[in-house]
Amino acid sequence: MRLASVLRSVSHESLGFDPEKVPDTVMVDFPLSLIRPQLATGRVQVGLNDIISGVAEKFRPAFARAQPSLMANLPLSELFHALPSEAIPAAAPAPLASPASFFETPFTNRATEDATRIPLPAPTPIAQQVVPLDLPPLRVPPPVPEPAGEIAEAQLPSFITAHDDLGTPQPASTLSTPPPSHLPLRGAVAAPALERAPLAIELPELTKPIGFLPPLPMPLAPPATQAPATQAPVVAAPDFSAFQPTPPASEVLEMVLTAPAPAEQPTDGSGVISAAEPIAEAPPLPVPAPAPVSQDFQFGYREHPAHMSLRHWLQASGEMSPAIALAHVSRLAGVRAAVLMTGNGISTEGHATDAEAAFFDKAGLRYQSLKMMLENMGQPVQGSFTMRLDNAASTFFLEEKICLAVLQDEASLADEMRDKLTLVTRELASLSN
Amino acid sequence: MAVVNHETKEVTFKIVYCGTPVGGKTTNLQYIHSRIEADQRGDLVSLATSTDRTLFFDFLPINTVVINGYATKFMLYTIPGQVCYNATRQLVLKGVDGVVFVSDSAPERMEENLQSLQTLRRNLVNNGITVETLPLVFQYNKRDLPEAVPVTYLEYLLNNSAPRRVSFEAAANTGYNVFATLNAVAEQILQKFHLATQPTPTPVAPPQVNEGQRENSPSTTTGARHSDPAALSS
């Protein structure tokens, strides 16, 4: 085998020289007894002594600085080229687990078709074929006899270099003692000593003790008001507790993934808002009605911090609520429709295509199945999970007791979009708390 | 464990594709999905984690022929090769009827192939499945790689214990031997199912059935369709 490829998995530091510099012509031999027992593990390793004894004697001094514990993984691709075919071990003869079967399966015809239609593909060529150039023959110099006895350092092959921390390999013969580390760096200029500048502002002496102002009275936030029907598409929907008692997750998962569309579309009366009504274009975002001027004292009123965060992440202004946030989400680039599922029900936003209607129909069950699968596996019920179907992909963002699901244009969401929606889901979860 | 529903006259088999990460399991399912008529198959569902790289699993239901008046349904799954998804593997392997082990022919993946097979064996045992009697087929994928290791070696490394399993060279990206592999495992499943449902002659003595054999035998139900064998046995 080529020594260069054997040393490819070994670091510069543990070898003491750069393995990249080893010419391809230097070969190393290993005994079959060393290789063969290791083939059963799928990995063949050799130690420093194996390498040293496998290379020509003149190269052995090159390993003088190598770490004794050095181990190199042999590249199996090259090993199989080097091994004689009879050296590759074969499986022990044993009877087949299932003798020839007489059962025609649903896939028999396809297998027969493919056998005639698709040939075994030829291996991909590694590189383009090299066209030999028409060059005059080289004049080969006469061979130089090797000196007997120990090889002087100057006669070592050119690839053998000393370990050089500066990254530039130097021939071992010219290596000088490295400079002590306490010497100043070349080119470094001593910084002039800083003089203490006088303070520009003289602080007056305090004549009174410092006190703190009493805190302002903080009125309670106004109770949450029911959003008008024209603004908020969120309406109470059947509670998820209706899914109880729950069967095992794996069963639910299979049932959900194969579940046909419900026979009846949910109507407004059922408590689930569906965006399945034909909409020519995306409806405008609900404009919040101007807040009535209240006679009550409003100073100090603070909105929920999540509202501010949602406005920030969704680059929106004005009033913010889960329904409005959902409407914004459904208009994000790459998002076709969005569903928000909470303990109170389901909200949907999107256009009225078949794909979106199917997405709305199955989102609740898929959320449940995901949740149960994670619980079954002992995993926290949070994170984002992309589900790809034939021609649609959707991502479910799970956080505490809510789930934001989006039907997307592409097979996967952009990283920034995924991060953004994760943060939006977190804020929506904090609102629901 | 096949699930038989006498009420809906349906038999459901579960086939799981296992193997190293990026070994070609999903490509197998994608090819099968592309070659089966739309009215005979469901959606190919893939579930990915937040990194969007590691598949949780793929799932492809195939509604196929009617055998002895029963509609046959094959549920095809892949399971992730990554060690961190051991729980997912356990879940998907529950109630499996047959396994296709997809191995990568690239030389640098040999150790991973072996580790993946060992993990599969452990997962099967943890699920109470007798490995020796489970229909299992090896698929040596990526045979179109320029440095694909010899098949002799793959057989030695992976298919070297009694009983030997049927194995196929394949290139899932072109479809080469994808259906041949599926056909082989389906044959074994149907054969086993046939044997298990044969009316047994009057026994002289009750046969010794161990737990694993009982677990792998088909179950029947007359109620609503249960796709989870554990739910039936509990």
CSV table of C-alpha atoms in Angstrom, one decimal, chain A residues 16-292:
chain,number,residue,atom,x,y,z
A,16,GLY,CA,6.5,14.5,13.7
A,17,PHE,CA,6.3,15.3,10.0
A,18,ASP,CA,3.6,16.3,7.5
A,19,PRO,CA,2.0,13.2,6.0
A,20,GLU,CA,0.9,15.2,3.0
A,21,LYS,CA,4.5,15.5,2.0
A,22,VAL,CA,5.0,11.7,1.7
A,23,PRO,CA,5.5,10.9,-2.0
A,24,ASP,CA,3.0,8.4,-3.6
A,25,THR,CA,5.9,6.2,-4.6
A,26,VAL,CA,6.8,5.2,-1.0
A,27,MET,CA,5.1,1.9,-0.3
A,28,VAL,CA,4.5,0.0,2.9
A,29,ASP,CA,3.8,-3.7,3.4
A,30,PHE,CA,1.8,-5.4,6.1
A,31,PRO,CA,1.5,-9.0,6.8
A,32,LEU,CA,-1.8,-10.6,6.0
A,33,SER,CA,-1.9,-12.0,9.5
A,34,LEU,CA,-2.2,-8.5,10.8
A,35,ILE,CA,-4.9,-7.4,8.4
A,36,ARG,CA,-7.2,-10.4,8.1
A,37,PRO,CA,-8.4,-10.8,11.7
A,38,GLN,CA,-9.4,-7.1,11.8
A,39,LEU,CA,-11.6,-7.3,8.6
A,40,ALA,CA,-14.4,-8.7,10.7
A,41,THR,CA,-14.7,-5.4,12.5
A,42,GLY,CA,-15.1,-3.2,9.4
A,43,ARG,CA,-11.9,-1.3,10.4
A,44,VAL,CA,-8.2,-2.1,10.0
A,45,GLN,CA,-5.7,-0.3,12.2
A,46,VAL,CA,-2.0,-0.5,12.3
A,47,GLY,CA,0.4,0.7,15.0
A,48,LEU,CA,3.7,2.6,14.6
A,49,ASN,CA,5.8,-0.5,14.8
A,50,ASP,CA,3.8,-2.1,12.1
A,51,ILE,CA,4.4,0.9,9.8
A,52,ILE,CA,8.1,1.1,10.6
A,53,SER,CA,8.7,-2.6,9.9
A,54,GLY,CA,6.6,-2.3,6.7
A,55,VAL,CA,8.6,0.5,5.1
A,56,ALA,CA,12.0,0.3,3.4
A,57,GLU,CA,14.8,0.6,5.9
A,58,LYS,CA,16.0,4.0,4.6
A,59,PHE,CA,12.6,5.6,5.6
A,60,ARG,CA,12.5,4.2,9.1
A,61,PRO,CA,14.5,7.0,10.8
A,62,ALA,CA,11.7,9.4,9.6
A,63,PHE,CA,9.5,8.0,12.4
A,64,ALA,CA,12.0,8.8,15.1
A,65,ARG,CA,9.8,11.6,16.4
A,66,ALA,CA,6.5,9.8,16.0
A,67,GLN,CA,4.4,9.1,19.1
A,68,PRO,CA,4.7,5.4,20.1
A,69,SER,CA,0.9,5.2,20.6
A,70,LEU,CA,0.2,6.2,17.0
A,71,MET,CA,-2.5,4.2,15.3
A,72,ALA,CA,-3.4,4.6,11.6
A,73,ASN,CA,-6.7,3.5,10.0
A,74,LEU,CA,-6.0,1.8,6.7
A,75,PRO,CA,-8.2,3.0,3.9
A,76,LEU,CA,-10.3,0.0,3.0
A,77,SER,CA,-10.7,1.1,-0.6
A,78,GLU,CA,-7.0,0.8,-1.2
A,79,LEU,CA,-6.6,-2.2,1.0
A,80,PHE,CA,-9.1,-4.2,-1.1
A,81,HIS,CA,-7.1,-3.3,-4.2
A,82,ALA,CA,-3.9,-4.4,-2.5
A,83,LEU,CA,-5.3,-7.7,-1.1
A,84,PRO,CA,-5.3,-10.7,-3.3
A,85,SER,CA,-8.9,-11.8,-4.0
A,86,GLU,CA,-8.4,-15.0,-2.1
A,87,ALA,CA,-7.3,-13.1,0.9
A,88,ILE,CA,-10.7,-11.4,1.3
A,89,PRO,CA,-12.6,-13.6,3.8
A,90,ALA,CA,-15.9,-15.1,2.8
A,91,ALA,CA,-18.9,-15.8,4.9
A,92,ALA,CA,-19.1,-19.2,6.4
A,93,PRO,CA,-21.4,-21.5,4.3
A,94,ALA,CA,-24.8,-21.7,6.0
A,95,PRO,CA,-28.3,-22.6,4.7
A,96,LEU,CA,-30.5,-19.7,3.7
A,97,ALA,CA,-33.0,-18.5,6.2
A,98,SER,CA,-35.9,-18.9,3.8
A,99,PRO,CA,-35.7,-21.3,0.9
A,100,ALA,CA,-37.2,-20.3,-2.5
A,101,SER,CA,-40.7,-19.2,-1.9
A,102,PHE,CA,-43.7,-19.9,-4.1
A,103,PHE,CA,-45.5,-16.8,-3.1
A,104,GLU,CA,-46.2,-14.2,-5.7
A,105,THR,CA,-46.1,-10.9,-3.9
A,106,PRO,CA,-47.6,-7.6,-5.0
A,107,PHE,CA,-44.1,-6.5,-5.9
A,108,THR,CA,-43.2,-9.4,-8.1
A,109,ASN,CA,-44.2,-7.8,-11.4
A,110,ARG,CA,-42.4,-4.6,-10.6
A,111,ALA,CA,-39.2,-6.5,-9.6
A,112,THR,CA,-39.3,-8.4,-12.9
A,113,GLU,CA,-39.9,-5.2,-14.9
A,114,ASP,CA,-37.0,-3.5,-13.2
A,115,ALA,CA,-34.7,-6.4,-13.7
A,116,THR,CA,-35.0,-6.1,-17.4
A,117,ARG,CA,-35.3,-2.3,-17.5
A,118,ILE,CA,-32.5,-1.2,-15.1
A,119,PRO,CA,-29.0,-2.6,-15.5
A,120,LEU,CA,-26.5,-2.5,-12.6
A,121,PRO,CA,-25.1,1.0,-13.0
A,122,ALA,CA,-21.4,1.1,-13.9
A,123,PRO,CA,-19.3,2.6,-11.2
A,124,THR,CA,-18.8,6.3,-11.5
A,125,PRO,CA,-15.4,7.1,-12.9
A,126,ILE,CA,-13.1,8.7,-10.3
A,127,ALA,CA,-11.4,11.0,-12.8
A,128,GLN,CA,-11.3,11.6,-16.4
A,129,GLN,CA,-9.1,9.4,-18.5
A,130,VAL,CA,-5.6,10.7,-18.8
A,131,VAL,CA,-4.4,11.1,-22.4
A,132,PRO,CA,-0.7,10.4,-22.6
A,133,LEU,CA,1.3,13.2,-24.1
A,134,ASP,CA,3.8,12.5,-26.9
A,135,LEU,CA,7.0,13.4,-25.1
A,136,PRO,CA,10.6,12.4,-25.8
A,137,PRO,CA,11.8,9.6,-23.6
A,138,LEU,CA,13.4,10.6,-20.3
A,139,ARG,CA,17.1,10.1,-19.8
A,140,VAL,CA,17.4,7.9,-16.7
A,141,PRO,CA,20.4,8.8,-14.6
A,142,PRO,CA,22.6,5.8,-13.5
A,143,PRO,CA,21.6,4.4,-10.1
A,144,VAL,CA,23.6,5.7,-7.2
A,145,PRO,CA,24.7,3.0,-4.8
A,146,GLU,CA,23.3,3.4,-1.3
A,147,PRO,CA,26.0,4.0,1.4
A,148,ALA,CA,26.3,1.2,3.8
A,149,GLY,CA,25.7,1.8,7.5
A,150,GLU,CA,23.5,4.3,9.2
A,151,ILE,CA,21.8,6.9,7.0
A,152,ALA,CA,22.9,10.4,7.8
A,153,GLU,CA,20.1,12.9,8.5
A,154,ALA,CA,21.0,14.9,5.4
A,155,GLN,CA,20.3,11.8,3.3
A,156,LEU,CA,16.8,11.3,4.5
A,157,PRO,CA,14.1,11.6,1.9
A,158,SER,CA,12.9,15.1,1.2
A,159,PHE,CA,9.4,14.5,2.6
A,160,ILE,CA,10.8,14.0,6.1
A,161,THR,CA,10.7,17.3,7.9
A,162,ALA,CA,10.8,18.2,11.4
A,163,HIS,CA,7.6,19.2,13.2
A,164,ASP,CA,7.5,22.9,12.7
A,165,ASP,CA,5.0,24.9,14.8
A,166,LEU,CA,5.0,27.8,12.4
A,167,GLY,CA,3.5,25.6,9.8
A,168,THR,CA,6.3,25.9,7.3
A,169,PRO,CA,8.1,22.6,7.0
A,170,GLN,CA,11.8,22.8,7.2
A,171,PRO,CA,14.2,20.0,6.4
A,172,ALA,CA,15.3,18.2,9.5
A,173,SER,CA,19.0,18.8,8.7
A,174,THR,CA,18.6,22.6,8.8
A,175,LEU,CA,16.4,22.8,11.8
A,176,SER,CA,17.8,25.1,14.4
A,177,THR,CA,16.9,25.4,18.0
A,178,PRO,CA,13.6,27.2,18.3
A,179,PRO,CA,13.7,30.6,19.9
A,180,PRO,CA,12.7,30.6,23.6
A,181,SER,CA,9.2,31.7,24.1
A,182,HIS,CA,10.0,34.6,26.4
A,183,LEU,CA,11.7,36.5,23.6
A,184,PRO,CA,9.7,39.4,22.1
A,185,LEU,CA,7.9,38.8,18.9
A,186,ARG,CA,9.6,40.1,15.8
A,187,GLY,CA,8.1,43.4,14.7
A,188,ALA,CA,6.5,44.1,18.0
A,189,VAL,CA,6.9,47.7,19.1
A,190,ALA,CA,7.0,48.5,22.7
A,191,ALA,CA,3.9,50.6,23.6
A,192,PRO,CA,4.7,53.9,25.3
A,193,ALA,CA,3.8,54.1,28.9
A,194,LEU,CA,0.4,55.7,29.4
A,195,GLU,CA,0.3,58.8,31.4
A,196,ARG,CA,-2.6,59.4,33.7
A,197,ALA,CA,-4.8,62.2,32.4
A,198,PRO,CA,-6.6,64.4,34.8
A,199,LEU,CA,-10.3,63.8,35.1
A,200,ALA,CA,-12.3,66.3,33.1
A,201,ILE,CA,-15.1,66.6,35.5
A,202,GLU,CA,-14.7,67.1,39.1
A,203,LEU,CA,-17.6,65.6,41.0
A,204,PRO,CA,-18.9,67.8,43.7
A,205,GLU,CA,-19.1,66.5,47.1
A,206,LEU,CA,-22.5,65.1,48.1
A,207,THR,CA,-24.2,67.3,50.7
A,208,LYS,CA,-27.3,65.2,51.1
A,209,PRO,CA,-27.7,61.4,51.5
A,210,ILE,CA,-29.0,59.7,48.4
A,211,GLY,CA,-32.6,58.5,48.6
A,212,PHE,CA,-34.9,56.5,46.4
A,213,LEU,CA,-38.2,57.7,45.0
A,214,PRO,CA,-41.2,55.7,46.1
A,215,PRO,CA,-42.6,53.4,43.4
A,216,LEU,CA,-45.5,54.6,41.3
A,217,PRO,CA,-48.7,52.8,41.9
A,218,MET,CA,-49.2,50.2,39.2
A,219,PRO,CA,-52.9,49.7,38.2
A,220,LEU,CA,-53.9,46.2,37.2
A,221,ALA,CA,-54.1,45.4,33.5
A,222,PRO,CA,-57.6,45.6,32.1
A,223,PRO,CA,-59.3,42.2,31.8
A,224,ALA,CA,-58.9,40.6,28.4
A,225,THR,CA,-61.8,41.5,26.2
A,226,GLN,CA,-63.4,39.3,23.7
A,227,ALA,CA,-62.2,40.3,20.2
A,228,PRO,CA,-64.9,41.2,17.7
A,229,ALA,CA,-65.8,38.4,15.4
A,230,THR,CA,-64.7,40.5,12.4
A,231,GLN,CA,-61.2,40.8,13.7
A,232,ALA,CA,-60.3,37.6,15.4
A,233,PRO,CA,-60.8,34.3,13.7
A,234,VAL,CA,-60.3,32.4,17.0
A,235,VAL,CA,-63.4,30.8,18.3
A,236,ALA,CA,-63.8,28.2,20.9
A,237,ALA,CA,-63.3,24.8,19.5
A,238,PRO,CA,-63.6,21.3,20.8
A,239,ASP,CA,-61.2,20.7,23.6
A,240,PHE,CA,-58.4,18.2,22.9
A,241,SER,CA,-59.5,16.3,25.9
A,242,ALA,CA,-62.1,14.8,23.5
A,243,PHE,CA,-59.2,12.7,22.3
A,244,GLN,CA,-59.1,10.8,25.6
A,245,PRO,CA,-58.7,8.0,26.3
A,246,THR,CA,-55.6,7.9,24.2
A,247,PRO,CA,-54.3,4.8,22.6
A,248,PRO,CA,-50.6,4.0,22.3
A,249,ALA,CA,-48.6,6.6,20.4
A,250,SER,CA,-47.5,4.3,17.6
A,251,GLU,CA,-51.1,3.2,16.9
A,252,VAL,CA,-52.3,6.8,16.9
A,253,LEU,CA,-49.5,7.8,14.6
A,254,GLU,CA,-50.3,5.2,12.1
A,255,MET,CA,-54.0,5.9,12.2
A,256,VAL,CA,-53.4,9.6,11.9
A,257,LEU,CA,-51.0,9.3,9.0
A,258,THR,CA,-53.4,7.2,7.1
A,259,ALA,CA,-56.6,8.9,8.3
A,260,PRO,CA,-59.0,9.9,5.6
A,261,ALA,CA,-60.3,13.4,5.5
A,262,PRO,CA,-63.3,13.9,7.8
A,263,ALA,CA,-66.7,13.4,6.2
A,264,GLU,CA,-67.9,16.7,7.4
A,265,GLN,CA,-66.0,19.9,7.2
A,266,PRO,CA,-66.2,21.8,10.5
A,267,THR,CA,-68.4,24.8,10.3
A,268,ASP,CA,-68.4,27.9,12.2
A,269,GLY,CA,-71.0,26.5,14.5
A,270,SER,CA,-68.7,23.7,15.5
A,271,GLY,CA,-66.3,26.1,17.1
A,272,VAL,CA,-63.5,25.7,14.6
A,273,ILE,CA,-62.8,28.5,12.3
A,274,SER,CA,-61.8,27.3,8.9
A,275,ALA,CA,-60.4,29.4,6.1
A,276,ALA,CA,-61.8,27.1,3.5
A,277,GLU,CA,-64.3,29.8,2.2
A,278,PRO,CA,-63.1,30.9,-1.2
A,279,ILE,CA,-61.0,34.0,-0.8
A,280,ALA,CA,-59.9,35.8,-3.9
A,281,GLU,CA,-56.9,37.3,-2.3
A,282,ALA,CA,-55.4,37.4,1.1
A,283,PRO,CA,-57.8,39.3,3.4
A,284,PRO,CA,-56.4,42.5,4.9
A,285,LEU,CA,-55.1,42.3,8.3
A,286,PRO,CA,-57.8,43.3,10.8
A,287,VAL,CA,-57.3,46.9,11.7
A,288,PRO,CA,-57.8,47.5,15.3
A,289,ALA,CA,-60.6,49.8,16.1
A,290,PRO,CA,-59.4,53.0,17.8
A,291,ALA,CA,-59.4,52.5,21.5
A,292,PRO,CA,-62.3,54.2,23.2
